[in-house]
Tab-separated table of C-alpha atoms in Angstrom:
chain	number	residue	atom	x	y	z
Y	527	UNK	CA	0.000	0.000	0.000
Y	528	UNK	CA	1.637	3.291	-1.144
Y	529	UNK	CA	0.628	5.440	1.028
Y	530	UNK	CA	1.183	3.460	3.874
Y	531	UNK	CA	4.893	2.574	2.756
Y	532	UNK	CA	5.311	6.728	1.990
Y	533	UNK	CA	4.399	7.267	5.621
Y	534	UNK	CA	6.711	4.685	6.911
Y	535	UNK	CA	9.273	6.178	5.640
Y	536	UNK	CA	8.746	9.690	6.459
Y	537	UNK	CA	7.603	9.158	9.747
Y	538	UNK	CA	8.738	5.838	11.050
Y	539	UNK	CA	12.483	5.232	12.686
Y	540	UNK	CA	14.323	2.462	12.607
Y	541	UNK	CA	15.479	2.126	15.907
Y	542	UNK	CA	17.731	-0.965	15.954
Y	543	UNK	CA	17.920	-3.674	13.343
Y	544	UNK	CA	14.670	-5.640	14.246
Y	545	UNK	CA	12.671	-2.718	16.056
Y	546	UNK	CA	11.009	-0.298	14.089
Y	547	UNK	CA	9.469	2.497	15.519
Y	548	UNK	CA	6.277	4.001	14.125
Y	549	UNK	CA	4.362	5.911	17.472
Y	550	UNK	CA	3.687	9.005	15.093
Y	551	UNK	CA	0.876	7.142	13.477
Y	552	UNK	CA	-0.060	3.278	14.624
Y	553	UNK	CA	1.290	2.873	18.068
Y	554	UNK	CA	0.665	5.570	20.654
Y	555	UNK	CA	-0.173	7.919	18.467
Y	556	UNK	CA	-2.992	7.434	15.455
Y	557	UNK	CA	-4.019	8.724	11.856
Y	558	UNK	CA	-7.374	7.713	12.337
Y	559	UNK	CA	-7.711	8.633	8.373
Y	560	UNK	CA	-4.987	6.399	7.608
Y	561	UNK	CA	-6.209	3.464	9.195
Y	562	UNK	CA	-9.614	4.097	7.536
Y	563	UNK	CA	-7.599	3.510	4.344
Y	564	UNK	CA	-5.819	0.724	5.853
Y	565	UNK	CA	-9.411	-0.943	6.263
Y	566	UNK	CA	-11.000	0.026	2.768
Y	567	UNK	CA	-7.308	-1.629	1.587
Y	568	UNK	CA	-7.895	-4.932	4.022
Y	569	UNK	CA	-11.254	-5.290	2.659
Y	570	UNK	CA	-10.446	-5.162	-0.859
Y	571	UNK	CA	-7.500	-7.795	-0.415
Y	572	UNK	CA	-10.486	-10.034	1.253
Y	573	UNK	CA	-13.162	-9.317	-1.224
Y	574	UNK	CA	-13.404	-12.873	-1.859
Y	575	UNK	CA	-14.215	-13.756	1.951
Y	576	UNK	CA	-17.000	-14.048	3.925
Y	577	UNK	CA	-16.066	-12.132	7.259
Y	578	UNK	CA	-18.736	-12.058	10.106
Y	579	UNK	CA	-16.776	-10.737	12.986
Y	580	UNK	CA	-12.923	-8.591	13.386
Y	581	UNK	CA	-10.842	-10.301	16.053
Y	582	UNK	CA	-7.600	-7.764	16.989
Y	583	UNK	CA	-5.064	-7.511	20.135
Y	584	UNK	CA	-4.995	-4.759	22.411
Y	585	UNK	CA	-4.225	-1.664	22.103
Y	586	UNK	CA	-2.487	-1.010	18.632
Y	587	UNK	CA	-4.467	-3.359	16.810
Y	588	UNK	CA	-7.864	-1.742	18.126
Y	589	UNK	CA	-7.705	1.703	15.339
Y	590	UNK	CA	-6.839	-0.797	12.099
Y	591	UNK	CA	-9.351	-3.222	13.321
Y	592	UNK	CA	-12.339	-1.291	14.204
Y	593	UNK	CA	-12.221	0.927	10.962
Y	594	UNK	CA	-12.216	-2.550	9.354
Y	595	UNK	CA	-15.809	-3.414	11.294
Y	596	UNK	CA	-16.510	0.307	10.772
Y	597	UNK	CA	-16.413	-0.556	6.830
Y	598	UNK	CA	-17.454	-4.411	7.326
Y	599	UNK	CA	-20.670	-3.781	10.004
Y	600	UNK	CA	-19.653	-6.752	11.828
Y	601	UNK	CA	-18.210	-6.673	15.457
Y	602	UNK	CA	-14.770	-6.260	16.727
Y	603	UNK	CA	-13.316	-8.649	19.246
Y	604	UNK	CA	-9.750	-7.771	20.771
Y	605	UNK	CA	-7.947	-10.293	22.868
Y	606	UNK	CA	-6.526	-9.127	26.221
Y	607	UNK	CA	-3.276	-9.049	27.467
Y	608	UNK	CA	-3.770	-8.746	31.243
Y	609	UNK	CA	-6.999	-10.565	32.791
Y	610	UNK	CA	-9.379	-7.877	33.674
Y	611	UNK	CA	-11.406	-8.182	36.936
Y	612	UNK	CA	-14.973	-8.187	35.122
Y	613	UNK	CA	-14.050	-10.704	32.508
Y	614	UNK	CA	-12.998	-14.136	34.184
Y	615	UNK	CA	-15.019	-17.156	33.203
Y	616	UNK	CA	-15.039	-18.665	30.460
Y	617	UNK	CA	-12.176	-17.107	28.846
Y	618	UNK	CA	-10.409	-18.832	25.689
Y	619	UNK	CA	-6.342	-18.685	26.723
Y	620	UNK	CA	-3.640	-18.501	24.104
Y	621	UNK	CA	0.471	-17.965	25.381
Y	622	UNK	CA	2.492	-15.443	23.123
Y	623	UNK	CA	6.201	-15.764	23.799
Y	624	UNK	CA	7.641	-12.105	23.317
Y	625	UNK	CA	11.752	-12.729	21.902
Y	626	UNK	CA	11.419	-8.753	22.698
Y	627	UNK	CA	10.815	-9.222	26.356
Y	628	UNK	CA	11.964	-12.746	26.852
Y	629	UNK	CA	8.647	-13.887	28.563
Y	630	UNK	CA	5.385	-15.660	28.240
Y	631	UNK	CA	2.533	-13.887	28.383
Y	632	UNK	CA	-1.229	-15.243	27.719
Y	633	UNK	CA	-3.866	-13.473	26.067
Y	634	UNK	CA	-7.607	-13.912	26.206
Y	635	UNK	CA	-11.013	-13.499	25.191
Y	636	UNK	CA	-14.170	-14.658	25.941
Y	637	UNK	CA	-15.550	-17.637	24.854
Y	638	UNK	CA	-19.304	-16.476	24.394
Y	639	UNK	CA	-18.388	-13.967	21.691
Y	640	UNK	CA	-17.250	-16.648	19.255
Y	641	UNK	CA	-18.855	-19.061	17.668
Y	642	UNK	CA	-18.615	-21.878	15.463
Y	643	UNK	CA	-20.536	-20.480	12.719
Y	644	UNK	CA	-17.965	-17.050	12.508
Y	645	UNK	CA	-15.880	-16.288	9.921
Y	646	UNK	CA	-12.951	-14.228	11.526
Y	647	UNK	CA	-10.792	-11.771	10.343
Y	648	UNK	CA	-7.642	-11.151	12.233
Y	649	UNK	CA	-6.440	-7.332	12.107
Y	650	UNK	CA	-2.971	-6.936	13.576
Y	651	UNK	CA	-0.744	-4.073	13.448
Y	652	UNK	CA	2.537	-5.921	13.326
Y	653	UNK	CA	3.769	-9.138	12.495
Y	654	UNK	CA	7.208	-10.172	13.286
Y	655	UNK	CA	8.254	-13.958	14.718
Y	656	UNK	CA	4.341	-14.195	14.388
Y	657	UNK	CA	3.671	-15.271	17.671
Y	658	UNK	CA	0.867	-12.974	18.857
Y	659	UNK	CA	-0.552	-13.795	15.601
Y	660	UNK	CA	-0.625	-17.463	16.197
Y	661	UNK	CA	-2.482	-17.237	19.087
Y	662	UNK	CA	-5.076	-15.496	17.828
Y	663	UNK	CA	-5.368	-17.911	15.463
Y	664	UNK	CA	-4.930	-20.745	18.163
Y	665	UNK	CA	-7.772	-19.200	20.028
Y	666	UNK	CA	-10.064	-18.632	17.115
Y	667	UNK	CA	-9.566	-22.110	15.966
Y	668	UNK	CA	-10.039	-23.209	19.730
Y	669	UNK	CA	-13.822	-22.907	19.398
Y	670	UNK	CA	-14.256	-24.384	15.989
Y	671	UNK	CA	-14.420	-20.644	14.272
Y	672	UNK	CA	-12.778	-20.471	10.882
Y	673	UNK	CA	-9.687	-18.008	10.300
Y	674	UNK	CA	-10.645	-16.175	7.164
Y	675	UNK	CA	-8.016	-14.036	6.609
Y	676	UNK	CA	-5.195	-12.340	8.488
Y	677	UNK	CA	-4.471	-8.143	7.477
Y	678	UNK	CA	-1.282	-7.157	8.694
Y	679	UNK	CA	-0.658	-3.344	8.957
Y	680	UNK	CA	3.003	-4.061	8.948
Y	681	UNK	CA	5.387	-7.352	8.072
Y	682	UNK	CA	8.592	-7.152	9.370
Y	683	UNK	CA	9.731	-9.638	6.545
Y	684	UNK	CA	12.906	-10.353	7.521
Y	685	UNK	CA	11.728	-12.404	10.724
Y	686	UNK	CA	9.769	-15.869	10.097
Y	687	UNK	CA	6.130	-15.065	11.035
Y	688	UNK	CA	4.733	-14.352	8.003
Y	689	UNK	CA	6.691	-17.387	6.127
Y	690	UNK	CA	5.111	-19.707	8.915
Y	691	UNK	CA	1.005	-18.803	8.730
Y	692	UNK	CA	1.627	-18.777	4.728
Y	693	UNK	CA	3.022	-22.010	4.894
Y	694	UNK	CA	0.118	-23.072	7.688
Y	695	UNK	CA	-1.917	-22.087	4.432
Y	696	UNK	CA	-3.690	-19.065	5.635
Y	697	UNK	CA	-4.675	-16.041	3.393
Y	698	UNK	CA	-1.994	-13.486	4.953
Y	699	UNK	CA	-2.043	-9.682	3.658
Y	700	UNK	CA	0.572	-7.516	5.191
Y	701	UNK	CA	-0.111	-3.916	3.845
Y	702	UNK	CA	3.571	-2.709	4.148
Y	703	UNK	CA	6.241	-5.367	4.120
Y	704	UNK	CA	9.724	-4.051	5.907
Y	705	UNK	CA	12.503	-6.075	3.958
Y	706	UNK	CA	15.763	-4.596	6.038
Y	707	UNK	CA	15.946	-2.039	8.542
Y	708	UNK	CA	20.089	-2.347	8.633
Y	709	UNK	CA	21.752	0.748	9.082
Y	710	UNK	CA	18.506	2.301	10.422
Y	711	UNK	CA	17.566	2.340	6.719
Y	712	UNK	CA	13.877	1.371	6.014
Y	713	UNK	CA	13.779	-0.908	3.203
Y	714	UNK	CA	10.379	-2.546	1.667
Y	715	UNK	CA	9.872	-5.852	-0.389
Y	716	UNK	CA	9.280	-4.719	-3.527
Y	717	UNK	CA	5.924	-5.534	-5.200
Y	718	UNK	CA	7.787	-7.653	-8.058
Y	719	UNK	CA	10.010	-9.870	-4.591
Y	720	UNK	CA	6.986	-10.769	-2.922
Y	721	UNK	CA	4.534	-11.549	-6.703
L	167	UNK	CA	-28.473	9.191	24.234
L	168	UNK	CA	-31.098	7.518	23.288
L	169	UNK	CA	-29.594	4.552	21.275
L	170	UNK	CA	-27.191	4.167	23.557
L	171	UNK	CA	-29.176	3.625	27.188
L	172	UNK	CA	-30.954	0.985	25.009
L	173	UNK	CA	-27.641	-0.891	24.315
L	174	UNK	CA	-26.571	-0.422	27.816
L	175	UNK	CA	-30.120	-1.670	28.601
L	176	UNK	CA	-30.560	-4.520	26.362
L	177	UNK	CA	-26.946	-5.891	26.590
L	178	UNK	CA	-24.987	-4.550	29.892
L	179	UNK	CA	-25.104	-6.682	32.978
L	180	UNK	CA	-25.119	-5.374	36.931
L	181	UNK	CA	-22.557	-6.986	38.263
L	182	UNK	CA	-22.660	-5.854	41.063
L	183	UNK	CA	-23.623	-2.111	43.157
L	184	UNK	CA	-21.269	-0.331	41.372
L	185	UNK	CA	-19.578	-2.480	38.254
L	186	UNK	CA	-21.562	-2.446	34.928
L	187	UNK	CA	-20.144	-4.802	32.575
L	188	UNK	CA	-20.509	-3.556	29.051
L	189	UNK	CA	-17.851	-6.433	27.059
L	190	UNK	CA	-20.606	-6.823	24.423
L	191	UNK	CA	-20.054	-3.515	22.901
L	192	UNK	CA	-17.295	-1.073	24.984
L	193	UNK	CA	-14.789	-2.757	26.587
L	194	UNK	CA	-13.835	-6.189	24.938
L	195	UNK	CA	-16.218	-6.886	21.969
L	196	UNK	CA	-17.044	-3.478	20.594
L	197	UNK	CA	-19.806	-2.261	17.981
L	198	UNK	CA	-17.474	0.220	15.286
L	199	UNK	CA	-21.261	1.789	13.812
L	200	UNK	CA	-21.923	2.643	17.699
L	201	UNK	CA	-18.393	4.190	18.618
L	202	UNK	CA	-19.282	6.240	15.234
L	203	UNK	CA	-22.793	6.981	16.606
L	204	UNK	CA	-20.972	8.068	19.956
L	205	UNK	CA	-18.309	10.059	18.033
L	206	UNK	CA	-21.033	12.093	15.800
L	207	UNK	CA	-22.734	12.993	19.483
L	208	UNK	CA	-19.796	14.127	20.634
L	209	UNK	CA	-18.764	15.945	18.003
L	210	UNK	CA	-22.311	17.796	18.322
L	211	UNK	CA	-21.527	18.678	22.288
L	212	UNK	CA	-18.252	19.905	21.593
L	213	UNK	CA	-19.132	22.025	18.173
L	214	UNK	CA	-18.357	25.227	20.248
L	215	UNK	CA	-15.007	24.206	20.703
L	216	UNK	CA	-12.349	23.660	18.248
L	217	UNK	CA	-10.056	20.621	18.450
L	218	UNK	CA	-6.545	19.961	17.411
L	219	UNK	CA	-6.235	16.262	18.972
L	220	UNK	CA	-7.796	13.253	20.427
L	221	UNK	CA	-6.311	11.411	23.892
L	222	UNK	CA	-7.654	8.995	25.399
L	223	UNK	CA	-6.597	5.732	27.493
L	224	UNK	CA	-5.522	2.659	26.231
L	225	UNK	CA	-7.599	-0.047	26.043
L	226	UNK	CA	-10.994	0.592	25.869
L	227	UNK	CA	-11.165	3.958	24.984
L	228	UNK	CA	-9.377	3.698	21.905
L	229	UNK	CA	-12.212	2.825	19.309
L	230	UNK	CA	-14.845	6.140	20.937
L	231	UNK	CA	-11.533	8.041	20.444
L	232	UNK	CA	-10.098	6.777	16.992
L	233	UNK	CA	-14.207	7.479	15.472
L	234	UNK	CA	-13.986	11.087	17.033
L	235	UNK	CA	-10.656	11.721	14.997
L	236	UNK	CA	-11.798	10.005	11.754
L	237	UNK	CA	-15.187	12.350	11.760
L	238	UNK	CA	-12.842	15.277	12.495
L	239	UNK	CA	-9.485	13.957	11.017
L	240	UNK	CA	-7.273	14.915	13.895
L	241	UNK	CA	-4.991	12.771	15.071
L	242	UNK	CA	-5.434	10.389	18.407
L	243	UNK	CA	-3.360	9.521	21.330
L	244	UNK	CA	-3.598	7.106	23.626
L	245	UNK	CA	-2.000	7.433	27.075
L	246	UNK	CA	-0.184	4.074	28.370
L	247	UNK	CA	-0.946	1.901	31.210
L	248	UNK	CA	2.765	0.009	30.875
L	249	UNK	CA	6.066	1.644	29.613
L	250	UNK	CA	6.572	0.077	26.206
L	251	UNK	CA	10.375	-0.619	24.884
L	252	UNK	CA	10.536	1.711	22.387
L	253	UNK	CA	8.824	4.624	24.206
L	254	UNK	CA	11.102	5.178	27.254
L	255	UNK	CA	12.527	8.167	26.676
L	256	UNK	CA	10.467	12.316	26.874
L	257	UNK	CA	7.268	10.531	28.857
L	258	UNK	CA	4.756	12.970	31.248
L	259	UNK	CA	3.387	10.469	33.219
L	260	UNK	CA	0.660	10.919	36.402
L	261	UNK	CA	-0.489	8.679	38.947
L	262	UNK	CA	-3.852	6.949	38.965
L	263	UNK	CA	-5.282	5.208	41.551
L	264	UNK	CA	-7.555	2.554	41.304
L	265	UNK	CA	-10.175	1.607	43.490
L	266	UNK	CA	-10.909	-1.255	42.588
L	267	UNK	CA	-7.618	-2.988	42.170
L	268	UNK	CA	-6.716	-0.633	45.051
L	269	UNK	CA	-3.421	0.322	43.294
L	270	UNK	CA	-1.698	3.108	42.030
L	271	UNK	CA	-0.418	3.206	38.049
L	272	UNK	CA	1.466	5.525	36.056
L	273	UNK	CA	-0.505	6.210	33.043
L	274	UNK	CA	2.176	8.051	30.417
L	275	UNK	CA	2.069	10.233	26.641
L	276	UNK	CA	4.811	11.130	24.885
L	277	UNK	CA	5.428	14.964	25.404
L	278	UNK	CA	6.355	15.590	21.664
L	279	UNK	CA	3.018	15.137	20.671
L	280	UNK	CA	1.426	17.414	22.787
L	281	UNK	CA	2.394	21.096	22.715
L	282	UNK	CA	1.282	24.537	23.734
L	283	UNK	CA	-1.232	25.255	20.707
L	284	UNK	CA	-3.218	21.938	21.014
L	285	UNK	CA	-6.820	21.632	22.255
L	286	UNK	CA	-7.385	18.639	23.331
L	287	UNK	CA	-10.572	16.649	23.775
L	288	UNK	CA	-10.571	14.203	25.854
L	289	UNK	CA	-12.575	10.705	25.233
L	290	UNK	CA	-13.274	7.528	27.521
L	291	UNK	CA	-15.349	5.082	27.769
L	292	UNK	CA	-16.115	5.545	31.591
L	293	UNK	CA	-15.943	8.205	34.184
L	294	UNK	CA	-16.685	7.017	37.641
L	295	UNK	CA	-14.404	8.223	40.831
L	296	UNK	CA	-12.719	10.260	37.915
L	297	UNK	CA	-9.311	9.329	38.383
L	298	UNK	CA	-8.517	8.155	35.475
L	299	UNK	CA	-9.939	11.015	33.397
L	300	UNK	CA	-7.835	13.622	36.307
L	301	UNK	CA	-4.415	11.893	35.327
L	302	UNK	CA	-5.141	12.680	31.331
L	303	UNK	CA	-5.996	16.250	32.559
L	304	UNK	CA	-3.160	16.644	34.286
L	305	UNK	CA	-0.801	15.301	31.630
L	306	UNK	CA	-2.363	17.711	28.729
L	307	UNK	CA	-2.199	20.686	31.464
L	308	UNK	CA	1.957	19.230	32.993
L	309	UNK	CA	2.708	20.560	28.852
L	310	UNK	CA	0.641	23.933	29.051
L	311	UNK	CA	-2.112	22.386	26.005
L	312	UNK	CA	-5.480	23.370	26.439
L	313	UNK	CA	-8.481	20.488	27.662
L	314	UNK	CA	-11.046	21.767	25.275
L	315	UNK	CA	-13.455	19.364	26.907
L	316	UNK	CA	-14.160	16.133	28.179
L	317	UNK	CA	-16.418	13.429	26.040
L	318	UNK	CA	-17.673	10.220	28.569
L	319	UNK	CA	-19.408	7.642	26.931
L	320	UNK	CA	-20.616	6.066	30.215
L	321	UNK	CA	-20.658	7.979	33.771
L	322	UNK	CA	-21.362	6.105	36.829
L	323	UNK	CA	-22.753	9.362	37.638
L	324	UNK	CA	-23.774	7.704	41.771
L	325	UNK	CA	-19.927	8.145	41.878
L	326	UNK	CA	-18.412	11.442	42.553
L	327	UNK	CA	-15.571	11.798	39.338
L	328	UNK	CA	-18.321	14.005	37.567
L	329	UNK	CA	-19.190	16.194	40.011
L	330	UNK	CA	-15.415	17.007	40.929
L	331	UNK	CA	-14.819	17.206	37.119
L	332	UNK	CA	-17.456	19.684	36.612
L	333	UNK	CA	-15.971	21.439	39.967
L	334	UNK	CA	-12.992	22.256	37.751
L	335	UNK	CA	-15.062	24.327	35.572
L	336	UNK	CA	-14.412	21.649	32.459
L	337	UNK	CA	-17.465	21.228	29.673
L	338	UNK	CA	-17.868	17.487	30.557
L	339	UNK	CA	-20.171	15.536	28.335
L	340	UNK	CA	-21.637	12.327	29.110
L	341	UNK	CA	-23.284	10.240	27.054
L	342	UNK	CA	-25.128	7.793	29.519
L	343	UNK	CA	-25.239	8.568	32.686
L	344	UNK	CA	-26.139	6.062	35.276
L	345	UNK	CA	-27.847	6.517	38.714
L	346	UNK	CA	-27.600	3.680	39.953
L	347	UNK	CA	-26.916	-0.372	39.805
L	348	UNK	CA	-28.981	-1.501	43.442
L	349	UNK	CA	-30.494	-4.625	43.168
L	350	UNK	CA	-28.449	-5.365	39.278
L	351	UNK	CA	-30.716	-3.270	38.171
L	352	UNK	CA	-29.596	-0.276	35.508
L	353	UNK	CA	-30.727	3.217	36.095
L	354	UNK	CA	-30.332	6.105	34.324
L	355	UNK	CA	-30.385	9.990	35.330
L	356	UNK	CA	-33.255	11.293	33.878
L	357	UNK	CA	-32.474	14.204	31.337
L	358	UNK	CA	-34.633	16.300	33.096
L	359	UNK	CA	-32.829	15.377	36.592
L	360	UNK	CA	-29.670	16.804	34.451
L	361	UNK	CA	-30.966	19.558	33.588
């Protein structure tokens, strides 16, 4: 998406070879137009879907995601990262190792908002190793709901995530795909790498 | 608002005197046309005022907040509850304390995007001792930016966070505004009782 890459690279900063900051417009702070385009560009990628419900993780995936249900009409569902003090039966449990962090942490959501019958959509801001993404997955799949799709804000394609849920077989769309970020220079995979 | 007491109605539970669970449309699942709905009623309340920015508080006020800049395009912040990796560094932070948990957090925005010329509105999803909604004040005031007003989508209004609020001579808008939870059952202040 070219407006998405053009705004990457004006506003985003490579801070280290693997961590790439972008809190001018996704992560603390938001273009709430942007991610409306983000949406309109998720839902044209998944045309070909039938998507009755948005599942996201908290917090940066919440402006992507609900633009997408915004767009869609269907509900959005994010997955918590802390166990809140109102919400504790008959939660669905998924553990996301963070390389970042070095620890385990478990996200959840509640069980009665999914169904077998739902055909989710996973809206993510970043993918990297892929592990938060894999437990949404493992949780959606935990009550018999069917992935649909996963939309990806932005693939850092030079870690293994997005190689693994391809090769799980999963329709994966990453809107901005970060080949390098050596020498705190942003590169992309170009259109023609990734066809 | 109308459409939105009958949501709280229909679909929020009593837990218990004074905790209103709201996960099928606020705080974990959340309905994207209803945030807009909320975000067009705010925008209404606060036409008097002009606006240069959103913040709000990470989780659950992010999707009110994010429809509130879309409708307006201005951009949205979200204060954090936890000091992320790669935001360590210019934070204004301020205390809140919870009584529930009955702990005190550090809630924290980067100062670079706040300065001296914005007016900020302010958006959450509840107000009830007001805590929370004082430590966002006090971060836009700690950088000298201007609280242009302050849009609730649910008060516990038999709590006092509205009435101090209001104390402080802010325009404070809420959307619903409960009276009381006795006996799991959900009240609402009257509009005339407002009035």
């Amino acid at each position: 998406m070219e407006k998405l890459q053009q705004k990457i690279t004006e506003e985003g900063v490579a801070l280290s070879d693997t961590v790439l900051k972008v809190d001018n417009f996704l992560n603390h702070q938001i273009d709430p137009t942007l991610m409306y385009e983000v949406a309109q560009e998720f839902i044209k990628r998944f045309e070909n879907k039938t998507i009755t419900k948005i599942v996201t993780l908290e917090s940066s995936g919440i402006a992507p995601a609900v633009m997408v249900g915004l767009i869609l009409n269907v509900p959005v569902l994010f997955a918590r990262k802390k166990k809140s003090l109102t919400l504790t039966d008959g939660l669905i449990t998924s553990k996301v190792y963070s390389f970042t962090k070095q620890e385990t942490n478990e996200i959840s959501i509640a069980e009665k908002f999914l169904s077998t019958d739902d055909q989710i959509l996973i809206v993510d801001d970043f993918l990297a190793n892929g592990q938060a993404t894999l437990a949404l997955i493992d949780i959606v799949e935990k009550v018999n709901a069917t992935v649909a799709g996963i939309g990806i804000v932005i693939e850092k394609a030079f870690q293994d995530g997005g190689k693994m849920i391809h090769d799980k077989g999963y329709q994966l769309e990453s809107l901005a795909r970060i080949k390098s970020l050596k020498n705190k220079t942003i590169e992309f995979v170009s259109e023609e790498e990734f066809a």
